[in-house]
Short mmCIF file of C-alpha atoms in Angstrom, two decimals:
data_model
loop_
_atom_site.label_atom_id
_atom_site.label_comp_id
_atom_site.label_asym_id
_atom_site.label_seq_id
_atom_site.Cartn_x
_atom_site.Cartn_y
_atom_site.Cartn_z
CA UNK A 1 -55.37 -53.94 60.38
CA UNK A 2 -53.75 -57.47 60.57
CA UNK A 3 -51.86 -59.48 57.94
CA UNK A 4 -54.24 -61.89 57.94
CA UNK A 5 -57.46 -62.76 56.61
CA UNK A 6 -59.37 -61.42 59.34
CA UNK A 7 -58.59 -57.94 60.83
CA UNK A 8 -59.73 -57.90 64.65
CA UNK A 9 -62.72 -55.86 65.85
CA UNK A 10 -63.68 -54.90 69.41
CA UNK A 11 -66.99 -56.93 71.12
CA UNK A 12 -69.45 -55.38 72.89
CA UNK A 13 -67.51 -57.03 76.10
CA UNK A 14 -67.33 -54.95 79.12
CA UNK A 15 -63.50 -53.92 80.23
CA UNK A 16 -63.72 -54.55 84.05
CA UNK A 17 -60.45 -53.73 85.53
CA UNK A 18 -57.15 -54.91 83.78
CA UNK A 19 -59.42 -57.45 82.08
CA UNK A 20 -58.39 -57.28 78.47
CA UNK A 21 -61.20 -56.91 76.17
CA UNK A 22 -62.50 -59.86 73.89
CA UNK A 23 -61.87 -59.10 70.12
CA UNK A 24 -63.87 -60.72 67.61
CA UNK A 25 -62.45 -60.79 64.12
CA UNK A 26 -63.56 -59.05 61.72
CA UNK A 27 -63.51 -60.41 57.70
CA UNK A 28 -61.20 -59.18 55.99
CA UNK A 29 -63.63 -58.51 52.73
CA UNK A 30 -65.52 -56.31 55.64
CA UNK A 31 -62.79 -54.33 56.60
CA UNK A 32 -61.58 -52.89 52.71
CA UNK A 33 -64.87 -50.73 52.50
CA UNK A 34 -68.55 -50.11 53.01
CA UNK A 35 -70.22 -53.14 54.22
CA UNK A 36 -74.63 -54.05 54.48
CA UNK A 37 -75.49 -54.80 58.30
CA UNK A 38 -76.90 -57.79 57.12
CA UNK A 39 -73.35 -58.73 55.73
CA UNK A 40 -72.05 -58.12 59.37
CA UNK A 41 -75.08 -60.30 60.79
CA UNK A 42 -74.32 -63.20 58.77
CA UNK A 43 -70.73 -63.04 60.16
CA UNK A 44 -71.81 -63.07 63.91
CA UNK A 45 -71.20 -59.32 64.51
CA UNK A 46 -73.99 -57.98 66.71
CA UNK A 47 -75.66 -54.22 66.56
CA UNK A 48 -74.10 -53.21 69.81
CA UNK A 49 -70.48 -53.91 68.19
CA UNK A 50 -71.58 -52.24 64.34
CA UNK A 51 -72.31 -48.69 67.01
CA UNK A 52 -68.68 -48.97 68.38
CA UNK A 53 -66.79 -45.58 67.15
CA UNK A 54 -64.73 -47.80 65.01
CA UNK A 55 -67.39 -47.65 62.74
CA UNK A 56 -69.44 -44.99 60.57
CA UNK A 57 -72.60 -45.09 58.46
CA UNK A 58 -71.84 -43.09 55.34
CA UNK A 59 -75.75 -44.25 54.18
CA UNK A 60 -78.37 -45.98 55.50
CA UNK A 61 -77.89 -50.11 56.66
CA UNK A 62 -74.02 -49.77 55.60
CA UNK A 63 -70.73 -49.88 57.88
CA UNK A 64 -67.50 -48.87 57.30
CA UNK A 65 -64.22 -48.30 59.34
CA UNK A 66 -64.23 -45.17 60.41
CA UNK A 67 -60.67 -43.75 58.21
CA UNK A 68 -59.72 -40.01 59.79
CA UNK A 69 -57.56 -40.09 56.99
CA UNK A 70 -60.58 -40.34 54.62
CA UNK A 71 -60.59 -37.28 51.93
CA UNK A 72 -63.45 -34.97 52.61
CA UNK A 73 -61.75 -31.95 50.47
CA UNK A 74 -58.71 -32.34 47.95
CA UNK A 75 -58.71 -33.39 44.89
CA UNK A 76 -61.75 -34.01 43.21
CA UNK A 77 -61.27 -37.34 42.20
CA UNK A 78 -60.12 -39.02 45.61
CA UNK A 79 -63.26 -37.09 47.60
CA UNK A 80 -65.58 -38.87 44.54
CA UNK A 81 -64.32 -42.56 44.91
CA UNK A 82 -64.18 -42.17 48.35
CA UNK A 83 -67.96 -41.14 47.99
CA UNK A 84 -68.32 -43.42 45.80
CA UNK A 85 -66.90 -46.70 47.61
CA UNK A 86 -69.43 -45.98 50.31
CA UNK A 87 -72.49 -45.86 47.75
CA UNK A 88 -71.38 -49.04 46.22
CA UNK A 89 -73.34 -51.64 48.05
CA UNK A 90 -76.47 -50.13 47.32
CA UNK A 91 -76.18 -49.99 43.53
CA UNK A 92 -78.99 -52.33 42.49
CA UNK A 93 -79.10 -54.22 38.90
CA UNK A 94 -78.21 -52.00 36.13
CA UNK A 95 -77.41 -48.82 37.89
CA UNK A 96 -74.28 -47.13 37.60
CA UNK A 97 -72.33 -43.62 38.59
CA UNK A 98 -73.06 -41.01 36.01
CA UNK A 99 -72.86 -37.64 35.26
CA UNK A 100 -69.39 -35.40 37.00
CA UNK A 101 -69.07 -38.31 39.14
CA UNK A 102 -68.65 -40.85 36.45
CA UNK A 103 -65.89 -38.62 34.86
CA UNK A 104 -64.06 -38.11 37.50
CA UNK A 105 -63.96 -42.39 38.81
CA UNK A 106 -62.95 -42.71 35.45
CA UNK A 107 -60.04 -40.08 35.60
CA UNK A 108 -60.88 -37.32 33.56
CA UNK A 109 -59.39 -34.32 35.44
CA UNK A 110 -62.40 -31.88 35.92
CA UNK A 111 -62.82 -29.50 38.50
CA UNK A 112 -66.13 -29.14 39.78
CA UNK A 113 -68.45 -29.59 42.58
CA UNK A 114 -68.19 -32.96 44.16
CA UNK A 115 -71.82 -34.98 44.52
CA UNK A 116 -72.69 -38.80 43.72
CA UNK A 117 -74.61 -38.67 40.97
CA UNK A 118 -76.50 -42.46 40.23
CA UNK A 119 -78.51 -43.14 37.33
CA UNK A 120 -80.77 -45.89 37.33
CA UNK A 121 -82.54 -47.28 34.18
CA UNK A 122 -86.47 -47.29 33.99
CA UNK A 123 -88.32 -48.12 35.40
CA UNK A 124 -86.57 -48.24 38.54
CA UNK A 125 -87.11 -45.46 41.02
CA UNK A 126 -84.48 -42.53 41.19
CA UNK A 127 -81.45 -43.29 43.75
CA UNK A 128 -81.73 -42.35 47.46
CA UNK A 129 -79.34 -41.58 50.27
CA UNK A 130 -77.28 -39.19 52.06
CA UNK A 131 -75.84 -36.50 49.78
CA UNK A 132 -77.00 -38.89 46.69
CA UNK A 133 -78.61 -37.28 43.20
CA UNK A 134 -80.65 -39.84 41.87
CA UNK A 135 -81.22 -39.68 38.17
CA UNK A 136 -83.34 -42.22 35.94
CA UNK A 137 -83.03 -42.83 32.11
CA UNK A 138 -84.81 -44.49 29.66
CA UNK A 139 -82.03 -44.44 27.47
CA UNK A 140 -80.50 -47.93 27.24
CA UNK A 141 -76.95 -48.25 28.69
CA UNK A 142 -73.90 -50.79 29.63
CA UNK A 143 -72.80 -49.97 33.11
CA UNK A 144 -68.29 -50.09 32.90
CA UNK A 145 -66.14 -50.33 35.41
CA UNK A 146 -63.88 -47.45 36.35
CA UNK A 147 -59.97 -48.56 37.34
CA UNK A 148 -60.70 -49.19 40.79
CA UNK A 149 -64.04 -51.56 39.52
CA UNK A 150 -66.82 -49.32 40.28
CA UNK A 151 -69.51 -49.30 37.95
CA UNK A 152 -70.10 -45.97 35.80
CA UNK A 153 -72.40 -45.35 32.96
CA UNK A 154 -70.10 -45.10 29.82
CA UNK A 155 -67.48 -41.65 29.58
CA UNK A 156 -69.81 -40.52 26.72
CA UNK A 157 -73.05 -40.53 28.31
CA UNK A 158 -71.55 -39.25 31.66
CA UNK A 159 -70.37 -36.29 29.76
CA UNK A 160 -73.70 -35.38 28.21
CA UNK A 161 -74.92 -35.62 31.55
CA UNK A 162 -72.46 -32.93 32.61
CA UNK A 163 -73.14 -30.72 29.77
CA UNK A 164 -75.56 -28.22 32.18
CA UNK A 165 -73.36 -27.88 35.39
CA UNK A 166 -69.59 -27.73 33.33
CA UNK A 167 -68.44 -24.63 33.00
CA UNK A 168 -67.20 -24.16 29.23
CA UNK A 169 -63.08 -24.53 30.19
CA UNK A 170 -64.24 -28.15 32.16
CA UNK A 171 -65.89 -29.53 29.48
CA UNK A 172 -63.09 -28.37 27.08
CA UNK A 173 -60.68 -30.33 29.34
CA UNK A 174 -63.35 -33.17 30.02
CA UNK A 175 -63.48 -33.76 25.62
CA UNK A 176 -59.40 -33.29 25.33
CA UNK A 177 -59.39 -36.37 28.01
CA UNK A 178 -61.86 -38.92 26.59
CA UNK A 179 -60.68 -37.96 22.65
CA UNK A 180 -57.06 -38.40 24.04
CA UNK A 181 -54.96 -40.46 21.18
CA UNK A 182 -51.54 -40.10 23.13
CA UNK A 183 -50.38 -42.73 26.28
CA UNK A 184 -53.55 -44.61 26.17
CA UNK A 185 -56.66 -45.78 24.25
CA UNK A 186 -59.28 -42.53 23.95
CA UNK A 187 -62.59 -43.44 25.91
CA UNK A 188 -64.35 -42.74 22.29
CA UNK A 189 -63.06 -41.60 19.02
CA UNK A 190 -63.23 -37.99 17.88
CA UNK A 191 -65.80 -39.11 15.27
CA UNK A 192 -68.03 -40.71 17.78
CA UNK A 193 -68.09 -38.30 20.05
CA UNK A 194 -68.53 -35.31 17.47
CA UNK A 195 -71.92 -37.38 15.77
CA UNK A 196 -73.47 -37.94 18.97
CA UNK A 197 -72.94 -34.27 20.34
CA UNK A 198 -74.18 -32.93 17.39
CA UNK A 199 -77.60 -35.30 17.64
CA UNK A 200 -77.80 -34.19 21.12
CA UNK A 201 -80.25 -31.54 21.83
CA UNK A 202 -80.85 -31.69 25.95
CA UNK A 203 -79.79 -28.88 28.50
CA UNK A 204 -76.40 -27.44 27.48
CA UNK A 205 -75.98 -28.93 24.09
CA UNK A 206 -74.70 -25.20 22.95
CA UNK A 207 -72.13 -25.35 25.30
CA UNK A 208 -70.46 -28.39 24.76
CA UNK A 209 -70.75 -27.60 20.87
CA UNK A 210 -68.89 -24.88 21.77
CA UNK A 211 -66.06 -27.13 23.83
CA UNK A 212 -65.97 -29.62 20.96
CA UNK A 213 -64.52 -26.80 18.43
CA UNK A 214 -61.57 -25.90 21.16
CA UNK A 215 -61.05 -28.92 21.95
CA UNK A 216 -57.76 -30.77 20.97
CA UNK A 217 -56.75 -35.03 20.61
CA UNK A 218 -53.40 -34.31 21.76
CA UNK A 219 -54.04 -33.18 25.57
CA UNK A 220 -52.72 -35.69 28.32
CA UNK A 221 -53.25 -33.72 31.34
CA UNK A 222 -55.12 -31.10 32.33
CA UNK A 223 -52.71 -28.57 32.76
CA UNK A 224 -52.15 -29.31 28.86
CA UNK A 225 -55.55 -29.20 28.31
CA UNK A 226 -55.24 -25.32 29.87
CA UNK A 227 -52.46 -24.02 28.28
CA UNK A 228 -53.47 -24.78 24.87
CA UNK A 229 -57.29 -23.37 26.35
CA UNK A 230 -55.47 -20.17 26.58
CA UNK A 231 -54.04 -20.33 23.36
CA UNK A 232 -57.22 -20.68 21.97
CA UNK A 233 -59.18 -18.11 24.05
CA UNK A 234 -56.57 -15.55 22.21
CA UNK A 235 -56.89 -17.24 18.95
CA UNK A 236 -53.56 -18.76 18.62
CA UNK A 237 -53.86 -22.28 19.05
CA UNK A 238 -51.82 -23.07 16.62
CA UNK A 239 -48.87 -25.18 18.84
CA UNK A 240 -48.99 -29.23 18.05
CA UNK A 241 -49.45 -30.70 20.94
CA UNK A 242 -47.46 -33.70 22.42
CA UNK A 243 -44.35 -33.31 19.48
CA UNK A 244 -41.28 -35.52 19.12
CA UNK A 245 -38.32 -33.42 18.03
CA UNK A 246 -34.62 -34.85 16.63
CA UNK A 247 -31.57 -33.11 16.50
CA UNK A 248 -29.84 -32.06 13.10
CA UNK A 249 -28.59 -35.59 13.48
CA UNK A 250 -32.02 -37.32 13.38
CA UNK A 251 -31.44 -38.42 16.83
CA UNK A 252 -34.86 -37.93 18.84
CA UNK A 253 -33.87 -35.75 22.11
CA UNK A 254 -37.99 -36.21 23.63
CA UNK A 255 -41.43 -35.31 23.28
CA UNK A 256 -42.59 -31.92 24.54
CA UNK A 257 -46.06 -30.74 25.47
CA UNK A 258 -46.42 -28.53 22.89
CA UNK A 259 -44.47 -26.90 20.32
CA UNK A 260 -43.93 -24.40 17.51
CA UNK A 261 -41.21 -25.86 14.67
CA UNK A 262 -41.61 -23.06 12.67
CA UNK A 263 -40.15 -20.76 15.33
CA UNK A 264 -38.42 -23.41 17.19
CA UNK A 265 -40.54 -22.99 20.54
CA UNK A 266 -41.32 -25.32 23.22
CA UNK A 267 -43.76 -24.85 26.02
CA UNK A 268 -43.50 -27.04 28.79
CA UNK A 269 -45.68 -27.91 32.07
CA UNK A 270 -43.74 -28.29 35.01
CA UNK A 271 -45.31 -30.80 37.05
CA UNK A 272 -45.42 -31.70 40.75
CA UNK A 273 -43.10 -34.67 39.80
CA UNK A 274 -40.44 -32.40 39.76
CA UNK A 275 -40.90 -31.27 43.14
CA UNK A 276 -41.22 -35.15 44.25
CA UNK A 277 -38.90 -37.08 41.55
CA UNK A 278 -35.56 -36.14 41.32
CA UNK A 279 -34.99 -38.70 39.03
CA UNK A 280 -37.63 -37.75 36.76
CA UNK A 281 -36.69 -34.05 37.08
CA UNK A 282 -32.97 -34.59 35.78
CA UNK A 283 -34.08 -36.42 32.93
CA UNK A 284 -36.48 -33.29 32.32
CA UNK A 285 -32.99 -31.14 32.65
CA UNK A 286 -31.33 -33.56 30.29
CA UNK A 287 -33.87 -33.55 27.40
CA UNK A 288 -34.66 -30.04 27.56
CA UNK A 289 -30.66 -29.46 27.58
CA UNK A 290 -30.55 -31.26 24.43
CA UNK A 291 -33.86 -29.16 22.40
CA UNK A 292 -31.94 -25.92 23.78
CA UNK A 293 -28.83 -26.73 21.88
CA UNK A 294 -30.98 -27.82 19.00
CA UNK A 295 -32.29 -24.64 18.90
CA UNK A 296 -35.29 -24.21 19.98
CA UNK A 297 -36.47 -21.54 22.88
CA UNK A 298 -38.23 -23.27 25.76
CA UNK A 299 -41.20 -21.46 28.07
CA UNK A 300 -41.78 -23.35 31.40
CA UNK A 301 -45.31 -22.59 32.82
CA UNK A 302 -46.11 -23.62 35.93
CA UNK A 303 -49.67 -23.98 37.99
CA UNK A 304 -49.69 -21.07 39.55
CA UNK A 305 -49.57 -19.72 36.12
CA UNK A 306 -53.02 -20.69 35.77
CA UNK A 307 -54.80 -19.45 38.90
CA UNK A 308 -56.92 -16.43 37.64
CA UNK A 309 -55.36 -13.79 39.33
CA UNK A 310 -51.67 -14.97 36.98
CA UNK A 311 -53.66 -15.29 33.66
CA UNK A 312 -53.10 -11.92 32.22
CA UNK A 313 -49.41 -12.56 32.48
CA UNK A 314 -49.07 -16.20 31.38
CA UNK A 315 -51.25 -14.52 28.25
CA UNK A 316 -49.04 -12.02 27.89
CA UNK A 317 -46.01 -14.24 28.19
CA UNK A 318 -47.67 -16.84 25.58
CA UNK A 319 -47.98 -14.14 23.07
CA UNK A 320 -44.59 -12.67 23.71
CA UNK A 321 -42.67 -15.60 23.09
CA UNK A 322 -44.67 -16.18 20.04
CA UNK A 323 -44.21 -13.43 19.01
CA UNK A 324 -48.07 -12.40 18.06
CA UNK A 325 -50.68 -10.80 19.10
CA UNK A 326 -54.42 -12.00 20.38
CA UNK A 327 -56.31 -13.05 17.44
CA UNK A 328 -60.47 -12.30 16.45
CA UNK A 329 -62.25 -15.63 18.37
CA UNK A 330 -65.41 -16.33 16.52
CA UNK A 331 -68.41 -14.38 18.23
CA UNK A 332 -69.91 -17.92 18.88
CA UNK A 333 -66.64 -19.06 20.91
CA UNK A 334 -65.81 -15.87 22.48
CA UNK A 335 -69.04 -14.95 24.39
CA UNK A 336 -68.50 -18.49 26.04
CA UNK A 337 -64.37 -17.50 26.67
CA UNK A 338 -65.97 -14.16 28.18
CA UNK A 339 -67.26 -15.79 31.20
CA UNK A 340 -64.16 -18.25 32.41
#
């Protein structure tokens, strides 16, 4: 695309010969994402030129540029604004993203199946479209924007919503994000969110009862959200989670993921960043240098420690460096830990 405000856009012209072809420009508002037809009318763009390649129709009476670069696997949350992006347009008054796709637009690192989920208050008809799961409520709600300004019912209703298709450990890791009290605001206080699940009596309310006792306010990613799901599924989450330790001195060397004071342990989540940021990765080196000669033992996990087939050992190596063994989970928590 151009620099300027228009981005240029092949006609429906013929090429005859070395006869360059006529480009009509295309607005620039038009060319950052899905677009009506009637939008592209109004602007003097004809039907034959909206069926040149250059264009797609993720649902029906909407353009876009065709992007080969678009995610259509990957991370969860880049397939689901992309999804959602395309949808946009066709929101009507008072609908909004919900359920696993809200979540995700709104950055809460779940893992699940990737669909476009719109709910749509009564007594407006459900959503339709291509690859769309229309859903209708009669439950009152103020549509918020996500960080890219698409319009999602609020974190707590979306994660109600969820409740029947999260497994157990995603809806651990969903509550750890929105109860989050570290780098930014929490979507809803653990008080809020602990009244309203306990009210709530729809499809997987046991479930997410369940989630609520494991989960934790100090999580800020989702690998931190795992390891401490781990400690927890063994009946040892005992670790503080996001810590800020000082030397003998009182001079603060960082703050760590998780940690043990009592037996001077740190476990620590190595990150992609470390891969990509050099810079980032020696100041890593640096701090955990400096909680080393403070004394305190450091365990580095990594994600391939969590893939299924490496769970045994990162279990064993948890409890090892501990120094303890599993512990009795309550019978209500552990047939739910039984099946992740």
């Amino acid at each position: 695309m151009g620099g300027g405000d228009n981005a240029p856009l092949q006609s429906d012209a013929p090429n005859h010969g070395h006869m360059a072809r006529t480009l009509t420009p295309l607005p620039r508002h038009l060319s950052s994402g899905a677009f009506p037809v009637r939008a592209a009318y109004a602007h003097g763009l004809t039907r034959h030129m909206l069926e040149h390649e250059r264009f797609v129709a993720p649902h029906r009476g909407l353009r876009r540029l065709s992007d080969p670069h678009a995610p259509t696997a990957g991370r969860e949350a880049d397939v689901a604004h992309r999804l959602a992006r395309d949808y946009a347009p066709l929101l009507r008054q008072g609908e909004a993203f919900s359920h696993a796709t809200a979540l995700l637009l709104l950055g809460v690192p779940i893992h699940c199946s990737v669909g476009l989920h719109v709910t749509a208050p009564l007594p407006l008809a459900q959503a339709r479209g291509r690859n769309v799961r229309g859903h209708r409520t009669q439950a009152p709600f103020t549509p918020e924007l996500s960080a890219h300004g698409l319009l999602c019912v609020p974190p707590l209703m979306a994660l109600l919503q969820s409740a029947p298709t999260l497994s157990f450990r995603e809806l651990v890791i969903a509550i750890d994000s929105l109860i989050c009290i570290g780098s930014r605001k929490p979507f809803v206080s653990r008080t809020e969110l602990t009244s309203n699940i306990e009210r709530y009596s729809g499809r997987g309310a046991a479930v997410l009862r369940a989630a609520l006792c494991v989960a934790r306010e100090g999580a800020e990613s989702r690998m931190e959200s795992l390891m401490h799901f781990e400690l927890a599924r063994m009946g040892i989450d005992t670790l503080e989670l996001q810590v800020e330790l000082f030397d003998a001195q009182g001079k603060w060397i960082g703050r760590f993921d998780l940690a043990d004071r009592a037996r001077k342990l740190v476990v620590e989540y190595d990150g992609e960043q470390h891969r990509t940021n050099r810079a980032q990765y020696l100041r890593d080196e640096q701090r955990l240098e400096a909680v080393r000669a403070a004394g305190y033992r450091v365990l580095r996990l990594h994600s391939e420690d969590f893939q299924a087939c490496n769970l045994p050992r990162t279990r064993a190596r948890l409890c090892s460096v501990l120094g303890v063994r599993p512990q009795p989970v309550d019978p209500h928590l552990a047939q739910y830990f039984a099946v992740e």
